[in-house]
Coordinates of C-alpha atoms and ligand atoms in Angstrom, one line a residue:
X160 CA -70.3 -176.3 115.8
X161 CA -69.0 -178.9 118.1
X162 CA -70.6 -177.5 121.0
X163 CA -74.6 -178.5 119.6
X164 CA -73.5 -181.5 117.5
X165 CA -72.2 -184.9 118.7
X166 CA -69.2 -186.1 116.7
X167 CA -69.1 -189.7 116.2
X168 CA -65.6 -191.0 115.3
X169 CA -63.7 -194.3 114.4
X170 CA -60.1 -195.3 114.2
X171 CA -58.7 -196.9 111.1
X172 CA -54.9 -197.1 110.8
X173 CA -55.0 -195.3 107.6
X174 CA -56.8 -192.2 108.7
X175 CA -54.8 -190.2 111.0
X176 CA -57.3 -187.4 111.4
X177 CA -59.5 -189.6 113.9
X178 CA -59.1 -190.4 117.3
X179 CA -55.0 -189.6 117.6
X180 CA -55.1 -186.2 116.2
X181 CA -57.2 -185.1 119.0
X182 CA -54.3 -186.1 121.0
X183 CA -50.9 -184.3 122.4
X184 CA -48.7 -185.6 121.3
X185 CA -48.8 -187.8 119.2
X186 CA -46.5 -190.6 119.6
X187 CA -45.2 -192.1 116.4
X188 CA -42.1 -194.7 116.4
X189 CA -39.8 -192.5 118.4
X190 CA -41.0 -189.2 116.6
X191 CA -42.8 -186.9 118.3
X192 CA -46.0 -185.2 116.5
X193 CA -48.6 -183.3 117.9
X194 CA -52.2 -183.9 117.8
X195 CA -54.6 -180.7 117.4
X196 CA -54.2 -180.9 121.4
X197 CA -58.2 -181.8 122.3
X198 CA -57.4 -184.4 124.9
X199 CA -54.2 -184.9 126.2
X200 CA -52.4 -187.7 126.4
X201 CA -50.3 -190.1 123.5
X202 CA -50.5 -192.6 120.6
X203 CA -48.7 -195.3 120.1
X204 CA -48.4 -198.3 117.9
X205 CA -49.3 -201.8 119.8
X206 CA -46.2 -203.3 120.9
X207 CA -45.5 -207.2 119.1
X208 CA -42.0 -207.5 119.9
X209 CA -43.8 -208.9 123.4
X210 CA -45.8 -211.5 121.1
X211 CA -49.1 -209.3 121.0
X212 CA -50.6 -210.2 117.0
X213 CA -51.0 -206.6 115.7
X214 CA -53.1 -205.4 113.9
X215 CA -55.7 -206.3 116.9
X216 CA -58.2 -207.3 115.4
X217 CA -61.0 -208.8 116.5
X218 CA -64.3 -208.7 119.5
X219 CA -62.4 -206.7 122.7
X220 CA -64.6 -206.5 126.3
X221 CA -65.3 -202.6 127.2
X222 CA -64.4 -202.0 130.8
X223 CA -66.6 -198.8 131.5
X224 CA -64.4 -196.2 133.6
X225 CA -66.7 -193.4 134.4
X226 CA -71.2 -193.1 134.4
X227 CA -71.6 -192.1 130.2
X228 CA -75.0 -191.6 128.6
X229 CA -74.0 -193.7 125.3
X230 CA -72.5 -196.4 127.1
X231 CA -75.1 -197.1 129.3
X232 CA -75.3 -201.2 130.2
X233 CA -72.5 -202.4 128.3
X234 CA -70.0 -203.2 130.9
X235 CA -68.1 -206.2 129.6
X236 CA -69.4 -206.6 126.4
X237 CA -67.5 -207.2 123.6
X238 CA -67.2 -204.4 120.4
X239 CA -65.3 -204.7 117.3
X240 CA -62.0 -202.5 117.2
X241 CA -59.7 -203.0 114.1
X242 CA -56.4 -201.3 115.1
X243 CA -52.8 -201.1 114.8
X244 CA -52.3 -197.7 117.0
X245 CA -53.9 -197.3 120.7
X246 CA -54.5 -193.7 122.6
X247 CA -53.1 -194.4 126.2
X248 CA -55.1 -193.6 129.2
X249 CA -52.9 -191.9 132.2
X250 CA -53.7 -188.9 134.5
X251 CA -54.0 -186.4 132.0
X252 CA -56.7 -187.6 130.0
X253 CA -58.9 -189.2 133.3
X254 CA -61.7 -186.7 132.8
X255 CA -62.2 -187.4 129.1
X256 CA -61.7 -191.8 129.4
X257 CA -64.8 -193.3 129.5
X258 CA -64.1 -196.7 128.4
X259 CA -60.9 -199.2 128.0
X260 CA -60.1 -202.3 126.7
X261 CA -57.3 -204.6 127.6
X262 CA -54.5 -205.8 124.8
X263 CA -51.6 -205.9 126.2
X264 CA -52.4 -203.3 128.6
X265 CA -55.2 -201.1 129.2
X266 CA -55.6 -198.6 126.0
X267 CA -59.1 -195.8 125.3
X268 CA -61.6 -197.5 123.7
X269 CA -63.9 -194.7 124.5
X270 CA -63.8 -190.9 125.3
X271 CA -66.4 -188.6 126.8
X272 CA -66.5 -184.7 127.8
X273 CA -70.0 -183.1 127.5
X274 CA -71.7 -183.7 124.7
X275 CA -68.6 -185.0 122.8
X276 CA -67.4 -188.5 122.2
X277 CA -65.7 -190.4 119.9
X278 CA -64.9 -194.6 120.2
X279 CA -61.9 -196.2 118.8
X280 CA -63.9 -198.9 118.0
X281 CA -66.8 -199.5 115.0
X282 CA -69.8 -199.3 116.3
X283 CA -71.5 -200.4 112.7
X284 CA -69.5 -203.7 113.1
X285 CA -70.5 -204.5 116.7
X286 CA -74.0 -205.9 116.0
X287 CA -76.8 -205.2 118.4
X288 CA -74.1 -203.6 121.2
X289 CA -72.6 -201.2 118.3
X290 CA -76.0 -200.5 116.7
X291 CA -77.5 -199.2 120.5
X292 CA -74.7 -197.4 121.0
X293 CA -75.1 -195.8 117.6
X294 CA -78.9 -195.2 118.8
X295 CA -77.2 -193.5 121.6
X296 CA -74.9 -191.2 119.5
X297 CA -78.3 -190.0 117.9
X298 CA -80.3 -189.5 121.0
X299 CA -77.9 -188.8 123.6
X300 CA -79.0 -191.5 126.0
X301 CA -78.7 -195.6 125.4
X302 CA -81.5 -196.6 128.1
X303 CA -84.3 -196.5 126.3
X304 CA -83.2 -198.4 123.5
X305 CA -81.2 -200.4 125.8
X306 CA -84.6 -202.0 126.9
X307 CA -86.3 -202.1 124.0
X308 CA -83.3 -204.4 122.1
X309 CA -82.6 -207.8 122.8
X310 CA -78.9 -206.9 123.7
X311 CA -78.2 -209.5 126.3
X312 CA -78.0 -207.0 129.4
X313 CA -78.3 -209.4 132.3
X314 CA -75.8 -211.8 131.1
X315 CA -73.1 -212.5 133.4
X316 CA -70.1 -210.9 131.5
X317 CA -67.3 -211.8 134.5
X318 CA -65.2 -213.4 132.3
X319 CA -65.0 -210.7 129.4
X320 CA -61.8 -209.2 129.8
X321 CA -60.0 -209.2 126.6
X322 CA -59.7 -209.6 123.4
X323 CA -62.1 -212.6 122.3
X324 CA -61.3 -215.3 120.1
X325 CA -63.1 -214.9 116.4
X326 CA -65.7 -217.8 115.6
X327 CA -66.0 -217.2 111.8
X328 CA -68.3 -218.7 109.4
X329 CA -67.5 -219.0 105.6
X330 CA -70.1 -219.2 102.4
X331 CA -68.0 -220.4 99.1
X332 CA -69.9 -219.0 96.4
X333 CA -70.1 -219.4 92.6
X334 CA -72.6 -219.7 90.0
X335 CA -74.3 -223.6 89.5
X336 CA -75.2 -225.1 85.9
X337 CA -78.4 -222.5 85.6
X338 CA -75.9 -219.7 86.5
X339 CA -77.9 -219.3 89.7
X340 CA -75.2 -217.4 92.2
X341 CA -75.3 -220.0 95.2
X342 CA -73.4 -221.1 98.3
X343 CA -71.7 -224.4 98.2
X344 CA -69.1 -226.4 99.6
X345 CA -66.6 -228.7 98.7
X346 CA -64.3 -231.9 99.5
X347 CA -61.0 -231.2 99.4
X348 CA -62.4 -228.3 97.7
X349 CA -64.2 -230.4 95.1
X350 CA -67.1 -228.7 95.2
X351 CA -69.5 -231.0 92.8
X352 CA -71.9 -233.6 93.6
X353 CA -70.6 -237.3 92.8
X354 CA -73.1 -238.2 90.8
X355 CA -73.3 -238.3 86.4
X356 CA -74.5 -234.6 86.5
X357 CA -71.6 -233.3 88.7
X358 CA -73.7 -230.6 89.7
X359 CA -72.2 -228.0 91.6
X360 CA -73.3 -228.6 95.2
X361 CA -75.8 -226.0 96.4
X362 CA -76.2 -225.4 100.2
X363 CA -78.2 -222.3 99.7
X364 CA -78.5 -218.5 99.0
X365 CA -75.5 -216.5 99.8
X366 CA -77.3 -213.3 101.1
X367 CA -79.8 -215.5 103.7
X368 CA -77.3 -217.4 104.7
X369 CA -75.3 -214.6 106.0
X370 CA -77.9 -213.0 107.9
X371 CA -79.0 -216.4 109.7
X372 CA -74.8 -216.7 110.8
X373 CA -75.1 -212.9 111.5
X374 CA -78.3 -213.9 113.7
X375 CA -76.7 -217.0 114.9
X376 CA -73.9 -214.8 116.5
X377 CA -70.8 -215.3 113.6
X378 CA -68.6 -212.8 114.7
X379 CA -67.6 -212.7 111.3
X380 CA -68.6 -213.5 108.0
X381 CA -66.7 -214.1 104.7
X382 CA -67.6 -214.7 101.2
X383 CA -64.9 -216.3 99.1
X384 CA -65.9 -216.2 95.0
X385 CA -64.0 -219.3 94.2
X386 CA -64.1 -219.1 90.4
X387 CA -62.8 -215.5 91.1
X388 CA -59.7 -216.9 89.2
X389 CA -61.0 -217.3 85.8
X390 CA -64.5 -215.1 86.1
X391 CA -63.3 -211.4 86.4
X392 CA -65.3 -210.0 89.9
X393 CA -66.5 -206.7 88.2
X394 CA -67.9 -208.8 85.1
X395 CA -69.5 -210.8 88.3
X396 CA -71.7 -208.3 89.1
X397 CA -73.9 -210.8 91.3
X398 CA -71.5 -210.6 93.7
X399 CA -71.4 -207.3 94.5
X400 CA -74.9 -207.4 94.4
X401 CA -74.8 -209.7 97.4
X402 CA -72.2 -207.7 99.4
X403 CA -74.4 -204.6 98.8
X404 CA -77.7 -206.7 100.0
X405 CA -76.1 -208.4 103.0
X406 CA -74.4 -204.9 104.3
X407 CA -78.0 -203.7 104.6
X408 CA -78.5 -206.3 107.7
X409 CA -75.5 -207.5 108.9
X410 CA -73.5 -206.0 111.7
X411 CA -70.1 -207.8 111.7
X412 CA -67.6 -207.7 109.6
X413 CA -67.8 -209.0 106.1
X414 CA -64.9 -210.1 104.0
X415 CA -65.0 -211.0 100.1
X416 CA -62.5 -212.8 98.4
X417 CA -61.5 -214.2 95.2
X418 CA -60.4 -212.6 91.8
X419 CA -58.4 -209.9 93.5
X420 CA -55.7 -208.8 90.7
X421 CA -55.2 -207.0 87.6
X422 CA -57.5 -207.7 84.5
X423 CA -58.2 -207.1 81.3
X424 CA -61.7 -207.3 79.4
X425 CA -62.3 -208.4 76.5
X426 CA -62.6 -205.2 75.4
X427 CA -59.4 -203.8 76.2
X428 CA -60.0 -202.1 79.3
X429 CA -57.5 -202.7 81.8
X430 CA -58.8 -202.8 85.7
X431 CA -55.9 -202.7 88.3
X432 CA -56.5 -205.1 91.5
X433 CA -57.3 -201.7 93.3
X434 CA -60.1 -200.7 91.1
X435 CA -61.4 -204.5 92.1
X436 CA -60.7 -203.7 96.0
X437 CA -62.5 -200.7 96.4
X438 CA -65.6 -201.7 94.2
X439 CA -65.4 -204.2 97.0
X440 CA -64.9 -202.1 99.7
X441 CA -67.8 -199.9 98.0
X442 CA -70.0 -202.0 98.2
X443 CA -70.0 -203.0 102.1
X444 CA -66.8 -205.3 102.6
X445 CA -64.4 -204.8 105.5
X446 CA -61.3 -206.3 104.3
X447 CA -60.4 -208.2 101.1
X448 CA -58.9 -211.9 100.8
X449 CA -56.2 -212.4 98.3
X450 CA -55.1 -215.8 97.0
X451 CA -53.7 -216.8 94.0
X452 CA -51.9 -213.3 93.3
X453 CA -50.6 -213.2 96.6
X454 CA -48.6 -216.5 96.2
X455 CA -47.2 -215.1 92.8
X456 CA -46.6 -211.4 94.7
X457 CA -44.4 -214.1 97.5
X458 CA -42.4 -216.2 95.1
X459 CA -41.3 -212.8 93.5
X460 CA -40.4 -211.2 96.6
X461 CA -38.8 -213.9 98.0
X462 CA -36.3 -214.9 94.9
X463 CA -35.5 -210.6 94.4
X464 CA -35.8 -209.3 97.8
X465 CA -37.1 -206.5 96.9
X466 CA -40.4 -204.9 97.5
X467 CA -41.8 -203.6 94.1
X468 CA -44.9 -202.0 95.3
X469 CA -46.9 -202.7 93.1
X470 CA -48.9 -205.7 93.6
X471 CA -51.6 -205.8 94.0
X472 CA -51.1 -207.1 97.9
X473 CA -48.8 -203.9 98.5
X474 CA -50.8 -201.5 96.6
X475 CA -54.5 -202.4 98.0
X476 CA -52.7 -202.4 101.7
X477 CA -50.5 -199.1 101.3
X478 CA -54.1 -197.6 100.2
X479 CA -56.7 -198.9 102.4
X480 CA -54.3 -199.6 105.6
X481 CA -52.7 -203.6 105.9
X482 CA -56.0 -204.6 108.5
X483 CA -58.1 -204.7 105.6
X484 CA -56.3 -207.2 103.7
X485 CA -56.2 -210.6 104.3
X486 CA -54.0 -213.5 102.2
X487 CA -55.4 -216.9 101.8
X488 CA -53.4 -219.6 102.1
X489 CA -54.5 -222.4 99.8
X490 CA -51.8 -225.0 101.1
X491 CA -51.7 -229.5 100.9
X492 CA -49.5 -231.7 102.6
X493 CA -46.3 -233.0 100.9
X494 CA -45.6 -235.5 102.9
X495 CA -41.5 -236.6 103.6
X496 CA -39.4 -239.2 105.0
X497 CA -36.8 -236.4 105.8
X498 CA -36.4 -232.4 106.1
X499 CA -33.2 -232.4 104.6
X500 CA -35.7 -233.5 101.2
X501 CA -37.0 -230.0 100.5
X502 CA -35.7 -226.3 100.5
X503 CA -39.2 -225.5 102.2
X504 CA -39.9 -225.3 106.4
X505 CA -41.5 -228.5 107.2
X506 CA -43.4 -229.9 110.4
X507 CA -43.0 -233.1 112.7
X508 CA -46.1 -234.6 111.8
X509 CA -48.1 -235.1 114.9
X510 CA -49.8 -238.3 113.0
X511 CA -47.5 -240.0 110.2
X512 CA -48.3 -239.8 106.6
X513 CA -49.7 -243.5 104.5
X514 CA -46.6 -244.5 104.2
X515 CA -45.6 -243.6 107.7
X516 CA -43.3 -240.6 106.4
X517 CA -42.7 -238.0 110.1
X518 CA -42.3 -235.0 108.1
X519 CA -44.6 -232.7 105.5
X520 CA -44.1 -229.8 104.1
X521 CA -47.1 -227.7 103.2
X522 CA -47.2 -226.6 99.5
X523 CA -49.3 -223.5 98.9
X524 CA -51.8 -223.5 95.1
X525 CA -53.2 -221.4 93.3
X526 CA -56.8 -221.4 91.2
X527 CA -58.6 -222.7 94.1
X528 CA -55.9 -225.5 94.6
X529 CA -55.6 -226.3 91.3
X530 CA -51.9 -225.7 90.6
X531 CA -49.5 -226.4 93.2
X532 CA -46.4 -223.5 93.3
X533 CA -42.7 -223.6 94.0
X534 CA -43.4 -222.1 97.7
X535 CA -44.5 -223.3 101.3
X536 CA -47.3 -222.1 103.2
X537 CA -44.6 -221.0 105.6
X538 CA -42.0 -219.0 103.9
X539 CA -45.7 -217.4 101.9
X540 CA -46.8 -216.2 105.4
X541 CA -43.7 -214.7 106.2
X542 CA -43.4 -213.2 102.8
X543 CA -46.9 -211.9 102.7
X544 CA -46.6 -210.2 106.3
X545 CA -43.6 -208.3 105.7
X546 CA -45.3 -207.4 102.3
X547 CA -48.4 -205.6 104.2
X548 CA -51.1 -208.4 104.8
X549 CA -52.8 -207.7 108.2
X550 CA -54.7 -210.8 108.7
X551 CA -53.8 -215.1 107.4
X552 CA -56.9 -217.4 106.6
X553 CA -54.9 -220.2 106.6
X554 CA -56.8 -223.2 104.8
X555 CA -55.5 -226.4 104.4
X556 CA -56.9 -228.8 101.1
X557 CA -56.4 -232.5 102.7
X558 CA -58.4 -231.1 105.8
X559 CA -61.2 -229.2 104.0
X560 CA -64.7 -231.0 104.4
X561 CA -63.2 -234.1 106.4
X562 CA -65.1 -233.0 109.6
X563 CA -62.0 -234.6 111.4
X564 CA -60.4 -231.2 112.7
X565 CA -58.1 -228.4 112.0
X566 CA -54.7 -229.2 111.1
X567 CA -53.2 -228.5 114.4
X568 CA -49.8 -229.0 113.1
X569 CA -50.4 -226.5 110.0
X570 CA -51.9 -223.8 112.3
X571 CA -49.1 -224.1 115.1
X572 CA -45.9 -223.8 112.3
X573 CA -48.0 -220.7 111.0
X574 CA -49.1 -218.9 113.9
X575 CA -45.8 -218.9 115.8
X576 CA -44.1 -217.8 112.6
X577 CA -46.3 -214.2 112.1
X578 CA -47.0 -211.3 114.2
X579 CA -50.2 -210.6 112.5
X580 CA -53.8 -212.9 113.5
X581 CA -53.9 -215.9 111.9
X582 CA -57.6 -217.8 110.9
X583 CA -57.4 -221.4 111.1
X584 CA -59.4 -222.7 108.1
X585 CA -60.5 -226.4 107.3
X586 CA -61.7 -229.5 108.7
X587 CA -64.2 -228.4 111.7
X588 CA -66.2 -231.2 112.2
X589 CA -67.4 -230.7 116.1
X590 CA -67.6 -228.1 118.6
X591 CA -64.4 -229.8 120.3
X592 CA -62.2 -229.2 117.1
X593 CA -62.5 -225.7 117.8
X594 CA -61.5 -225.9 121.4
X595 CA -58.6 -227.8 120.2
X596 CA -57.4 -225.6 117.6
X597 CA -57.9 -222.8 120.1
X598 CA -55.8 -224.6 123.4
X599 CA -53.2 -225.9 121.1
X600 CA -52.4 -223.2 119.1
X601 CA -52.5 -219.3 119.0
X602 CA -54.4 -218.7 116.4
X603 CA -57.2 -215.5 116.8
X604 CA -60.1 -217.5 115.0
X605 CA -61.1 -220.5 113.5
X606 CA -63.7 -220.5 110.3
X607 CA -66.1 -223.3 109.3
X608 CA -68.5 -223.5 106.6
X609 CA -69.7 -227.1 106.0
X610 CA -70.6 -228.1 109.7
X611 CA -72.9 -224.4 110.2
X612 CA -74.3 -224.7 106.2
X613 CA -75.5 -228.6 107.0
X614 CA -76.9 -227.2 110.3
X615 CA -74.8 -229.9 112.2
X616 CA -73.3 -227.9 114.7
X617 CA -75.2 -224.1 115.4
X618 CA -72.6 -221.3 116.0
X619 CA -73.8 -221.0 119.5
X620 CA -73.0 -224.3 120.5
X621 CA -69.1 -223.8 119.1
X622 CA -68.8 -220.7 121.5
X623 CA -70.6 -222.4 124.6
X624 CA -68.5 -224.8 124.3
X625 CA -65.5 -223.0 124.0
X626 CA -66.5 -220.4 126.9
X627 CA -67.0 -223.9 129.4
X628 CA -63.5 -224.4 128.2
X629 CA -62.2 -221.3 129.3
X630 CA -61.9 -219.6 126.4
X631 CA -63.4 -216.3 125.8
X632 CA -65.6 -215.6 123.1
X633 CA -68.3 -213.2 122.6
X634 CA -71.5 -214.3 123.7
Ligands
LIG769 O1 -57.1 -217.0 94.2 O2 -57.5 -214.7 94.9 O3 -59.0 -215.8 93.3 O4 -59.0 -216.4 95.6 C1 -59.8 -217.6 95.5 C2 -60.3 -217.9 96.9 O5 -61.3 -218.9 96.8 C3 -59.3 -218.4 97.9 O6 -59.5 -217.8 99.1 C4 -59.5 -219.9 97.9 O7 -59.3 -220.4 99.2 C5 -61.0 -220.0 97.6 N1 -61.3 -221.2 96.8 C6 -61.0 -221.5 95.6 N2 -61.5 -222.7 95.2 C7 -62.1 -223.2 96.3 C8 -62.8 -224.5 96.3 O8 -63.3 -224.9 97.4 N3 -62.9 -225.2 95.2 N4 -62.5 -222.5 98.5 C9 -62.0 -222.3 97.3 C10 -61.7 -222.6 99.6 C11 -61.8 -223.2 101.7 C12 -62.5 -222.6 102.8 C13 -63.5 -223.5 103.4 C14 -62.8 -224.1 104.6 C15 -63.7 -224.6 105.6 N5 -62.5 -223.1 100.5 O9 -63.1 -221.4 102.3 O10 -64.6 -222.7 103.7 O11 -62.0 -225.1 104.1 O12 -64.5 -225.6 105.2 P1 -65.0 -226.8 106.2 O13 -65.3 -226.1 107.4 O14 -66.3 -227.3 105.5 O15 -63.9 -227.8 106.2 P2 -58.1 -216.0 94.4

């Protein structure tokens, strides 16, 4: 079998049966277990105690390392891995590397022997580089479609070396007054128009305006059902409709969030917030957002100590593997006079409050910022880590829609106190907010939605910028 077929295979952290088991041995923790011994060589979890954000996540340059048929002409550019565990390249295993990245240290993004070979990263996710490799995996050689795609081939990828920060654009999506399924946007997440009619502001259709970001080069693209609190998601069947539709065209990852949790219909039937995940992940998401059940999951863990297992947070995570689950943090400024005022972490403020208070802390809501909860968005993140989130989109409500920048002191407290990537959500007003949030901070990404749906600012311009700046991006 394997010698006339090609097999084509991916790494998730959940599945061990991919890329590691073909390794010997494999290295797990400090337990040795052996691989089915195909390529030699070990496994080994990414290392964070040395400040790496694991899972790694995110748009990584391929460094080619021997002359492969599939990976023709893709020197330097950058693919989408999604990761926790890496396969090691030493002397053993030289014949069979064909590709590495760099995180922390080289790792095999890519193995080749004959007419076998298998990537650690997803090809489906890596938009026009992924899909001609894919092309490649079906035909056993990349050049022709090479020349026939648009991939930029001639660029000048010097500067691709690593793991690229994430430029991520967001579509907020409920039903208007006709019950028309539309994008929209909000002001500190008031998302009606000020006039008599408080219509719900529309800034177009969900599905097209994923594909023009896809187009536009978003290296991600998330979908957040913000009435997902009160409309169950699987009596919503719209949006799975438009996860389904865009999936069919769009080569990046896609994340869908809102209404994540346990339901009952009116009829009785109860749906556990797994049932809700995986008609999600059915239906062409990547990874899941949680919110307001997150927040309640924290506050629970954080006053018992214990880990129940069974929320929805644990359970979706323990199933599908922690880099498909992401927690929202839905978070407004308190603002203080003095730390000693609050049980919560609080920040310096970098630019005083009204009433010239230094301090804030930074209390996290639920219903789409509706209901303000006994927790902070820091002791949340921390909470929500150790509970099995892989990923933070870390929004902040005074911020959202202002155009006037991240909040740079939000983001630092948050990022420095997680291992896992953090999103920096909120106020992105010009392509020099990013840059900022990016230089001042370690977040992995930054999201907009307002400045790319009003056309003020094209995604492009955002990572031009940010490359001039010295910041790698994928391009
Ligand atoms: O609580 O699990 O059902 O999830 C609900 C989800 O919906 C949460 O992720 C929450 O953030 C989101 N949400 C709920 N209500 C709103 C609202 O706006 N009324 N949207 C809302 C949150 C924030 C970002 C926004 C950025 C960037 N919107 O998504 O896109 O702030 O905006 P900007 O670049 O224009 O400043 P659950």
């Amino acid at each position: 079998m394997l010698k006339s077929q090609r097999i084509y295979l991916k790494q998730r952290d959940l599945s061990s049966l991919e890329l590691e088991l073909l390794q010997r041995p494999w290295t797990y923790s400090i337990k040795l277990v052996k691989g089915l011994g195909v390529i030699p060589g070990a496994v080994g979890r990414f290392d964070s105690s040395t400040g790496l954000r694991v899972p790694h996540i995110g748009w990584n340059a391929l460094q080619i390392q021997k002359s492969s048929a599939i990976l023709e002409g893709v020197q330097g550019h950058h693919v989408y891995f999604v990761h926790s565990y890496r396969a090691m390249p030493s002397n053993d295993n030289n014949e069979w590397v064909s590709a590495t990245c760099n995180y922390g240290g080289g790792f095999i993004a890519a193995v080749e022997k004959g007419n076998v070979h298998a990537v650690q990263f997803h090809p489906e996710k890596s938009s026009n580089v992924g899909l001609d490799i894919l092309k490649g995996f079906l035909t056993g050689n990349r050049s022709d479609s090479v020349k026939s795609s648009d991939l930029a081939e001639n660029q000048p990828l010097k500067h691709a070396s690593t793991l690229a920060k994430r430029v991520i654009a967001c579509l907020d999506v409920r039903a208007n007054n006709k019950g028309d399924l539309v994008v929209t946007k909000g002001d500190q997440y008031d998302v009606r128009e000020h006039s008599e009619e408080r219509e719900v502001r529309n800034l177009g259709k969900p599905v097209e305006l994923a594909g023009q970001y896809y187009k536009d080069g978003a290296d991600e693209v998330t979908f957040l059902n913000i009435t997902g609190f009160r409309d169950f998601p699987l009596g919503d069947l719209p949006m799975l409709e438009v996860l389904r539709r865009t999936s069919e065209n769009v080569f990046v990852p896609l994340t869908i969030g809102g209404g994540i949790r346990d339901f009952t219909d009116k009829d009785g039937r109860y749906y556990s917030s797994l049932e809700v995940a995986s008609e999600y992940f059915r239906s062409g998401a990547d990874k899941i957002s949680i919110g307001s059940d997150a927040v309640y999951a924290a506050e629970e863990y954080i006053k018992t100590g214990v880990k129940m297992g069974t929320t929805s947070l644990e359970q979706i995570s323990y199933v599908y593997g922690n880099q498909a689950v992401v927690v929202s943090i839905d978070p407004r400024r308190v603002y203080l006079n003095s730390p000693k005022d609050v049980p919560f972490k609080t920040v310096e403020l970098t630019h005083p409050g009204p009433k010239g208070e230094k301090y804030a802390w930074y209390q996290c809501t639920v219903n789409g910022g509706r209901e303000g909860r006994p927790i902070g968005a820091y002791e949340l993140a921390k909470a929500v880590e150790d509970l099995g989130a892989g990923e933070i989109l870390l929004n902040c409500i005074d911020c959202d829609g202002q155009g006037q920048g991240f909040d740079i002191d939000l983001v630092k407290l948050i990022s420095e106190a997680v291992n896992i990537p953090v999103i920096a959500s909120s106020g992105a007003g010009a392509v020099e907010h990013f840059s900022a949030v990016f230089k001042q901070t370690s977040t992995s990404a930054a999201l907009a939605a307002g400045i790319f749906h009003r056309r003020e600012v094209p995604i492009m311009a955002v990572k031009e910028h940010l490359r001039i700046q010295g910041t790698e991006v994928r391009i």
